[in-house]
Amino acid sequence: MKKILPLMDWGIFSLRLYHYILLSSRLLIVSEPTNRSLLYLIWLIIALVAPMMFWFPGRRKNKVWFCVLELVLGGSYYVNSVIHPDLTSKADYLLPSLTMGYFLTRETLWIIPAVTFIPFSFQSSLGVTWERTLSVGTDNLLFCFIGIWTSFVANAYYQKNELVAEVEQQNKLLTHYTAEIEKMTLLEERNRMSRELHDTLGHSFISFIMSLDASIALLDRKPAEVKDRLIRLRTLAEKDLDEMRNIVHEMGEEEESSLIGQVESLVVRFREHTGTALTLDLLGEERPIRFEARQAILRVIQESFTNALKHGKASQLHLELRYSERKLHLCVRNNGKPIDKLNYGFGLTTMKDRVERLGGSLSVLSEEGTPAITEVRCEIPLKGVMLHGEN
């Protein structure tokens, strides 16, 4: 089903080849070898080969010139075979009409009247009846429309397969994007909860301190009550502290995780979800950076990957993440369609804003060539985004 268009091309090519082989075989088998029959044979070979210089299955070139040569060479042989009744290799013009109909475009609309009116070129000179001439012209026109219909069906199947492939690709991107959104939303929520627990833990300690102050005040007057209160406070504090430590530790594992580790995980998941050829270069010594900075970098990478496949139809991507002495450098390169005019839509604007909030810069470069290259480059100063104010 995916190869319907090449299959149709070879089918039309085979019919045309059969037409000229049949005519040539009649010359060789029926006719006596004469200079005239040799001339006709050369004529047929040229009529077969010359148009193929402009079209061959799998190598579409110039349909207009193919049709011109087909009409001039093959059509003239057809007219000649009608004018000379003694010619043993009689031709009709049905299969060539079908072939040219198959190649119909806006530039070759003249084919329809051309194949229809070929019989009228010899009608008056040979005294052929109008009914016979009209019948031959109608047959040519019918086969021309069969070729047009065949082309329409082949292109419809081809476009349908292209659409199915694009939908599958979009589904892969959507699956990947959904998984990343879920993961990053979870990370953001964990970060928020971690901060809230930190505040809650501080509030708990304040409450404990106040309870201890009250116990100290009652220590001389009601020692038994104070002792009981302290025992309960200690038990409660120990229990809350253990629970807080466990929760904060679990969330802190993501909070303090490695950017390189997260990037490698993102690349692996992207390959699995989309099947895209993706290479990764990690250069320099990693520095621990804040959660917000890591999230911004991961979002830039993700959006760059998505745009490369969705808009650029890229088949190869390359990601480079490099730590220099003062900056973090990011480059996402793809071989997709070059960008004619760069418009900062919602996705690019969001990426740019994220990076600029960290004091960095983002640029998009696109160049035509073999292959075409589109790059998203990002630079973020390490000062200000490193954990604990490290330099």
Short mmCIF file of C-alpha atoms in Angstrom, two decimals:
data_model
loop_
_atom_site.label_atom_id
_atom_site.label_comp_id
_atom_site.label_asym_id
_atom_site.label_seq_id
_atom_site.Cartn_x
_atom_site.Cartn_y
_atom_site.Cartn_z
CA MET A 1 0.00 0.00 0.00
CA LYS A 2 2.85 2.38 0.80
CA LYS A 3 4.43 1.73 -2.65
CA ILE A 4 1.29 2.29 -4.70
CA LEU A 5 2.71 5.27 -6.63
CA PRO A 6 5.95 3.51 -7.77
CA LEU A 7 3.85 0.45 -8.64
CA MET A 8 1.54 2.54 -10.81
CA ASP A 9 4.54 4.20 -12.48
CA TRP A 10 6.04 0.84 -13.42
CA GLY A 11 2.65 -0.38 -14.64
CA ILE A 12 2.26 2.58 -17.00
CA PHE A 13 5.88 2.20 -18.09
CA SER A 14 5.29 -1.48 -18.88
CA LEU A 15 2.19 -0.74 -20.98
CA ARG A 16 4.07 1.86 -22.99
CA LEU A 17 7.01 -0.51 -23.45
CA TYR A 18 4.63 -3.25 -24.61
CA HIS A 19 3.15 -0.87 -27.19
CA TYR A 20 6.48 -0.16 -28.86
CA ILE A 21 7.81 -3.72 -28.57
CA LEU A 22 4.64 -5.00 -30.27
CA LEU A 23 5.02 -2.56 -33.15
CA SER A 24 8.72 -3.38 -33.53
CA SER A 25 8.10 -7.13 -33.50
CA ARG A 26 5.55 -6.79 -36.28
CA LEU A 27 8.11 -5.01 -38.41
CA LEU A 28 10.75 -7.67 -37.79
CA ILE A 29 8.46 -10.68 -38.23
CA VAL A 30 6.06 -9.69 -40.99
CA SER A 31 8.01 -7.25 -43.14
CA GLU A 32 10.80 -8.11 -45.50
CA PRO A 33 14.06 -6.46 -44.40
CA THR A 34 14.28 -3.27 -46.46
CA ASN A 35 15.70 0.17 -46.00
CA ARG A 36 12.19 1.42 -45.37
CA SER A 37 11.43 -1.16 -42.66
CA LEU A 38 14.82 -0.42 -41.06
CA LEU A 39 13.94 3.29 -41.04
CA TYR A 40 10.61 2.51 -39.37
CA LEU A 41 12.36 0.34 -36.78
CA ILE A 42 14.80 3.15 -35.93
CA TRP A 43 11.83 5.52 -35.77
CA LEU A 44 10.10 3.27 -33.21
CA ILE A 45 13.26 2.87 -31.11
CA ILE A 46 13.73 6.65 -30.97
CA ALA A 47 10.04 7.11 -30.12
CA LEU A 48 10.49 4.65 -27.26
CA VAL A 49 13.80 5.88 -25.85
CA ALA A 50 13.79 9.66 -26.37
CA PRO A 51 10.86 10.47 -24.03
CA MET A 52 12.43 8.24 -21.36
CA MET A 53 15.22 10.81 -21.06
CA PHE A 54 12.66 13.03 -19.32
CA TRP A 55 10.78 10.42 -17.30
CA PHE A 56 11.64 7.02 -15.89
CA PRO A 57 9.96 5.24 -12.93
CA GLY A 58 11.52 6.45 -9.70
CA ARG A 59 13.22 9.34 -11.50
CA ARG A 60 10.56 11.91 -12.27
CA LYS A 61 12.00 14.77 -14.25
CA ASN A 62 10.08 16.77 -16.86
CA LYS A 63 6.59 15.52 -17.69
CA VAL A 64 5.99 18.33 -20.20
CA TRP A 65 8.91 17.37 -22.42
CA PHE A 66 8.08 13.70 -22.07
CA CYS A 67 4.59 14.36 -23.44
CA VAL A 68 5.93 16.63 -26.21
CA LEU A 69 8.36 13.99 -27.46
CA GLU A 70 5.81 11.21 -27.06
CA LEU A 71 3.30 13.16 -29.12
CA VAL A 72 5.80 14.23 -31.81
CA LEU A 73 7.59 10.88 -32.25
CA GLY A 74 4.95 8.31 -31.36
CA GLY A 75 2.08 10.39 -32.73
CA SER A 76 3.84 11.00 -36.04
CA TYR A 77 4.49 7.26 -36.42
CA TYR A 78 0.80 6.60 -35.79
CA VAL A 79 -0.25 9.12 -38.44
CA ASN A 80 2.33 7.65 -40.85
CA SER A 81 0.99 4.12 -40.31
CA VAL A 82 -2.50 5.32 -41.23
CA ILE A 83 -1.35 7.24 -44.29
CA HIS A 84 0.61 4.23 -45.61
CA PRO A 85 -1.81 1.30 -45.75
CA ASP A 86 0.98 -1.07 -46.87
CA LEU A 87 2.83 -0.60 -43.55
CA THR A 88 2.66 -3.97 -41.76
CA SER A 89 3.29 -2.50 -38.33
CA LYS A 90 -0.07 -0.80 -37.89
CA ALA A 91 -0.31 1.43 -34.83
CA ASP A 92 -3.09 2.71 -32.70
CA TYR A 93 -2.65 5.53 -30.21
CA LEU A 94 -4.49 4.15 -27.20
CA LEU A 95 -1.67 3.20 -24.84
CA PRO A 96 0.37 6.39 -25.55
CA SER A 97 -2.83 8.39 -24.88
CA LEU A 98 -3.22 6.54 -21.57
CA THR A 99 0.42 7.25 -20.68
CA MET A 100 0.15 10.98 -21.38
CA GLY A 101 -3.13 11.14 -19.47
CA TYR A 102 -1.33 9.62 -16.50
CA PHE A 103 1.12 12.54 -16.61
CA LEU A 104 -1.55 15.23 -16.88
CA THR A 105 -0.72 18.45 -15.00
CA ARG A 106 -1.70 22.09 -15.44
CA GLU A 107 1.22 22.47 -17.87
CA THR A 108 0.10 19.49 -19.97
CA LEU A 109 -3.65 20.13 -20.30
CA TRP A 110 -3.10 20.49 -24.04
CA ILE A 111 -2.74 16.69 -24.16
CA ILE A 112 -6.52 16.19 -24.04
CA PRO A 113 -7.34 18.09 -27.28
CA ALA A 114 -4.12 16.84 -28.90
CA VAL A 115 -4.87 13.12 -28.60
CA THR A 116 -8.53 13.75 -29.48
CA PHE A 117 -7.84 15.60 -32.71
CA ILE A 118 -4.93 13.49 -34.03
CA PRO A 119 -7.32 11.45 -36.27
CA PHE A 120 -8.65 14.68 -37.81
CA SER A 121 -5.14 15.45 -39.15
CA PHE A 122 -5.48 12.78 -41.81
CA GLN A 123 -9.28 12.63 -42.15
CA SER A 124 -9.60 14.88 -45.17
CA SER A 125 -6.53 13.59 -47.05
CA LEU A 126 -7.55 9.92 -46.74
CA GLY A 127 -11.26 10.48 -47.11
CA VAL A 128 -12.05 8.77 -43.84
CA THR A 129 -15.64 9.17 -42.75
CA TRP A 130 -16.45 11.60 -39.96
CA GLU A 131 -17.99 8.77 -37.95
CA ARG A 132 -14.78 6.74 -38.15
CA THR A 133 -12.61 9.73 -37.32
CA LEU A 134 -14.78 10.69 -34.37
CA SER A 135 -14.74 7.08 -33.14
CA VAL A 136 -10.92 6.96 -33.16
CA GLY A 137 -10.66 10.35 -31.45
CA THR A 138 -13.15 9.25 -28.79
CA ASP A 139 -11.14 6.07 -28.13
CA ASN A 140 -7.98 8.12 -27.68
CA LEU A 141 -9.81 10.49 -25.34
CA LEU A 142 -11.23 7.57 -23.35
CA PHE A 143 -7.81 6.05 -22.78
CA CYS A 144 -6.43 9.47 -21.90
CA PHE A 145 -9.08 9.79 -19.18
CA ILE A 146 -8.27 6.27 -17.95
CA GLY A 147 -4.69 7.47 -17.48
CA ILE A 148 -5.92 10.58 -15.64
CA TRP A 149 -8.08 8.43 -13.37
CA THR A 150 -5.16 6.07 -12.71
CA SER A 151 -2.96 9.01 -11.75
CA PHE A 152 -5.70 10.39 -9.50
CA VAL A 153 -6.08 7.04 -7.69
CA ALA A 154 -2.31 6.61 -7.27
CA ASN A 155 -1.86 10.12 -5.90
CA ALA A 156 -4.86 9.72 -3.59
CA TYR A 157 -3.33 6.57 -2.08
CA TYR A 158 0.05 8.28 -1.84
CA GLN A 159 -1.41 11.32 -0.05
CA LYS A 160 -3.39 9.06 2.26
CA ASN A 161 -0.23 7.16 3.20
CA GLU A 162 1.62 10.42 3.75
CA LEU A 163 -1.20 11.60 6.00
CA VAL A 164 -1.20 8.31 7.93
CA ALA A 165 2.56 8.55 8.41
CA GLU A 166 2.25 12.14 9.62
CA VAL A 167 -0.55 11.18 12.03
CA GLU A 168 1.58 8.33 13.40
CA GLN A 169 4.48 10.73 13.84
CA GLN A 170 2.25 13.25 15.59
CA ASN A 171 0.93 10.50 17.86
CA LYS A 172 4.49 9.54 18.78
CA LEU A 173 5.29 13.17 19.53
CA LEU A 174 2.10 13.53 21.53
CA THR A 175 2.90 10.40 23.54
CA HIS A 176 6.38 11.67 24.25
CA TYR A 177 5.17 15.18 25.02
CA THR A 178 2.47 13.87 27.35
CA ALA A 179 4.98 11.72 29.21
CA GLU A 180 7.36 14.66 29.57
CA ILE A 181 4.59 17.01 30.70
CA GLU A 182 3.50 14.48 33.30
CA LYS A 183 7.05 14.01 34.55
CA MET A 184 7.87 17.71 34.67
CA THR A 185 4.54 18.56 36.28
CA LEU A 186 5.32 15.97 38.93
CA LEU A 187 8.76 17.46 39.46
CA GLU A 188 7.34 20.96 39.79
CA GLU A 189 4.71 19.72 42.21
CA ARG A 190 7.34 17.90 44.26
CA ASN A 191 9.43 21.03 44.36
CA ARG A 192 6.45 23.07 45.54
CA MET A 193 5.51 20.50 48.17
CA SER A 194 9.10 20.32 49.34
CA ARG A 195 9.09 24.05 49.99
CA GLU A 196 5.73 23.86 51.73
CA LEU A 197 6.95 21.02 53.95
CA HIS A 198 10.00 23.06 54.76
CA ASP A 199 7.77 25.88 55.93
CA THR A 200 5.54 23.46 57.79
CA LEU A 201 8.53 21.89 59.49
CA GLY A 202 9.67 25.33 60.63
CA HIS A 203 6.21 26.04 61.99
CA SER A 204 6.23 22.73 63.88
CA PHE A 205 9.53 23.56 65.54
CA ILE A 206 8.17 26.91 66.61
CA SER A 207 5.20 25.14 68.21
CA PHE A 208 7.52 22.73 69.97
CA ILE A 209 9.64 25.58 71.26
CA MET A 210 6.59 27.35 72.62
CA SER A 211 5.41 24.16 74.34
CA LEU A 212 8.85 23.70 75.86
CA ASP A 213 8.84 27.27 77.14
CA ALA A 214 5.49 26.62 78.79
CA SER A 215 6.89 23.43 80.34
CA ILE A 216 9.90 25.30 81.70
CA ALA A 217 7.55 27.82 83.31
CA LEU A 218 5.61 25.00 85.02
CA LEU A 219 8.67 23.03 85.96
CA ASP A 220 8.90 24.26 89.57
CA ARG A 221 5.17 24.26 90.32
CA LYS A 222 3.92 21.16 88.52
CA PRO A 223 6.87 18.87 87.81
CA ALA A 224 4.72 15.79 87.24
CA GLU A 225 2.63 17.57 84.58
CA VAL A 226 5.75 18.94 82.94
CA LYS A 227 7.35 15.52 82.81
CA ASP A 228 4.27 14.01 81.20
CA ARG A 229 4.10 16.87 78.70
CA LEU A 230 7.78 16.51 77.80
CA ILE A 231 7.41 12.79 77.22
CA ARG A 232 4.49 13.40 74.87
CA LEU A 233 6.30 16.22 73.08
CA ARG A 234 9.41 14.11 72.60
CA THR A 235 7.45 11.19 71.20
CA LEU A 236 5.51 13.46 68.86
CA ALA A 237 8.64 15.32 67.76
CA GLU A 238 10.50 12.11 67.04
CA LYS A 239 7.60 10.75 65.00
CA ASP A 240 7.10 13.98 62.99
CA LEU A 241 10.80 14.38 62.40
CA ASP A 242 11.17 10.86 61.01
CA GLU A 243 8.19 11.36 58.71
CA MET A 244 9.44 14.72 57.51
CA ARG A 245 12.89 13.31 56.84
CA ASN A 246 11.47 10.50 54.72
CA ILE A 247 9.24 12.79 52.65
CA VAL A 248 11.86 15.48 52.11
CA HIS A 249 14.47 12.85 51.25
CA GLU A 250 12.24 11.29 48.59
CA MET A 251 11.48 14.64 47.00
CA GLY A 252 15.02 15.85 47.43
CA GLU A 253 16.32 13.02 45.26
CA GLU A 254 14.72 14.71 42.22
CA GLU A 255 15.53 18.17 43.51
CA GLU A 256 19.24 17.41 43.70
CA SER A 257 19.37 15.12 40.65
CA SER A 258 21.91 15.52 37.86
CA LEU A 259 21.02 17.60 34.79
CA ILE A 260 23.09 15.27 32.62
CA GLY A 261 21.21 12.29 34.01
CA GLN A 262 17.87 13.93 33.24
CA VAL A 263 19.01 14.88 29.72
CA GLU A 264 20.18 11.32 29.03
CA SER A 265 16.86 9.99 30.29
CA LEU A 266 14.97 12.49 28.07
CA VAL A 267 17.00 11.42 25.01
CA VAL A 268 16.37 7.72 25.66
CA ARG A 269 12.63 8.26 26.05
CA PHE A 270 12.49 10.43 22.92
CA ARG A 271 14.23 7.73 20.86
CA GLU A 272 11.86 5.08 22.19
CA HIS A 273 8.70 7.11 21.60
CA THR A 274 9.52 8.53 18.13
CA GLY A 275 12.14 6.19 16.66
CA THR A 276 14.19 9.23 15.61
CA ALA A 277 17.96 9.05 15.05
CA LEU A 278 19.27 11.19 17.90
CA THR A 279 22.89 11.64 18.99
CA LEU A 280 24.10 13.23 22.22
CA ASP A 281 27.38 14.96 23.16
CA LEU A 282 28.05 15.86 26.81
CA LEU A 283 31.15 18.00 27.28
CA GLY A 284 32.79 19.58 30.31
CA GLU A 285 32.47 18.94 34.02
CA GLU A 286 28.92 19.12 35.31
CA ARG A 287 28.08 21.76 37.92
CA PRO A 288 25.06 21.43 40.23
CA ILE A 289 22.40 23.95 39.23
CA ARG A 290 19.04 24.92 40.65
CA PHE A 291 15.82 23.08 39.96
CA GLU A 292 14.30 26.00 38.00
CA ALA A 293 17.33 26.18 35.70
CA ARG A 294 17.25 22.45 35.04
CA GLN A 295 13.56 22.62 34.23
CA ALA A 296 14.09 25.51 31.80
CA ILE A 297 16.89 23.66 29.99
CA LEU A 298 14.87 20.46 29.73
CA ARG A 299 11.88 22.37 28.37
CA VAL A 300 14.06 24.05 25.72
CA ILE A 301 15.43 20.66 24.64
CA GLN A 302 11.99 19.10 24.55
CA GLU A 303 10.43 21.96 22.56
CA SER A 304 13.36 21.91 20.10
CA PHE A 305 12.93 18.16 19.54
CA THR A 306 9.19 18.54 19.04
CA ASN A 307 9.51 21.43 16.58
CA ALA A 308 12.18 19.57 14.58
CA LEU A 309 9.86 16.63 13.98
CA LYS A 310 6.52 18.41 13.80
CA HIS A 311 7.44 21.38 11.61
CA GLY A 312 10.81 20.46 10.11
CA LYS A 313 10.07 16.77 9.39
CA ALA A 314 13.62 16.05 10.57
CA SER A 315 15.02 12.52 10.44
CA GLN A 316 18.23 13.20 12.39
CA LEU A 317 18.84 15.27 15.52
CA HIS A 318 21.96 16.08 17.48
CA LEU A 319 22.08 17.48 21.01
CA GLU A 320 25.20 19.03 22.52
CA LEU A 321 25.37 20.08 26.18
CA ARG A 322 28.62 21.71 27.24
CA TYR A 323 29.83 23.21 30.51
CA SER A 324 32.44 25.96 30.14
CA GLU A 325 34.07 27.89 32.94
CA ARG A 326 31.32 30.49 33.19
CA LYS A 327 28.43 29.29 31.00
CA LEU A 328 26.26 26.36 30.14
CA HIS A 329 26.00 25.93 26.35
CA LEU A 330 23.16 24.05 24.65
CA CYS A 331 22.79 23.29 20.94
CA VAL A 332 20.03 21.25 19.28
CA ARG A 333 20.70 20.61 15.58
CA ASN A 334 18.41 18.89 13.04
CA ASN A 335 18.33 18.17 9.30
CA GLY A 336 14.70 19.21 8.78
CA LYS A 337 13.26 21.71 6.34
CA PRO A 338 14.91 25.13 6.73
CA ILE A 339 12.87 27.96 8.21
CA ASP A 340 11.99 30.52 5.53
CA LYS A 341 10.90 33.22 7.98
CA LEU A 342 11.40 32.86 11.71
CA ASN A 343 8.30 33.73 13.70
CA TYR A 344 8.41 33.58 17.48
CA GLY A 345 5.19 31.73 18.19
CA PHE A 346 4.02 30.56 21.58
CA GLY A 347 6.57 27.73 21.85
CA LEU A 348 9.64 29.74 20.86
CA THR A 349 8.53 32.74 22.91
CA THR A 350 8.09 30.57 26.00
CA MET A 351 11.54 29.01 25.48
CA LYS A 352 13.14 32.45 25.03
CA ASP A 353 11.43 33.84 28.15
CA ARG A 354 12.53 30.88 30.27
CA VAL A 355 16.15 31.30 29.23
CA GLU A 356 16.17 35.09 29.59
CA ARG A 357 14.75 34.84 33.12
CA LEU A 358 17.93 32.95 33.97
CA GLY A 359 20.07 35.70 32.42
CA GLY A 360 20.78 33.68 29.28
CA SER A 361 20.13 34.03 25.55
CA LEU A 362 18.47 31.86 22.90
CA SER A 363 18.84 31.99 19.12
CA VAL A 364 17.55 29.98 16.16
CA LEU A 365 19.62 29.57 12.98
CA SER A 366 18.46 27.91 9.75
CA GLU A 367 20.53 27.31 6.61
CA GLU A 368 19.74 25.65 3.30
CA GLY A 369 22.22 23.17 1.96
CA THR A 370 22.91 19.47 1.58
CA PRO A 371 21.75 18.65 4.10
CA ALA A 372 19.78 21.62 5.44
CA ILE A 373 20.60 22.51 9.05
CA THR A 374 18.48 24.17 11.70
CA GLU A 375 20.00 24.96 15.10
CA VAL A 376 18.63 26.13 18.43
CA ARG A 377 21.44 27.61 20.53
CA CYS A 378 21.20 28.57 24.16
CA GLU A 379 23.73 30.05 26.61
CA ILE A 380 23.07 30.43 30.34
CA PRO A 381 25.56 32.01 32.80
CA LEU A 382 26.38 29.55 35.58
CA LYS A 383 26.63 32.35 38.10
CA GLY A 384 23.25 32.76 39.66
CA VAL A 385 21.85 29.33 38.74
CA MET A 386 24.28 27.12 40.66
CA LEU A 387 23.19 25.54 43.94
CA HIS A 388 24.23 27.20 47.20
CA GLY A 389 25.77 30.15 45.33
CA GLU A 390 28.74 28.10 44.09
CA ASN A 391 31.11 29.70 41.58
#
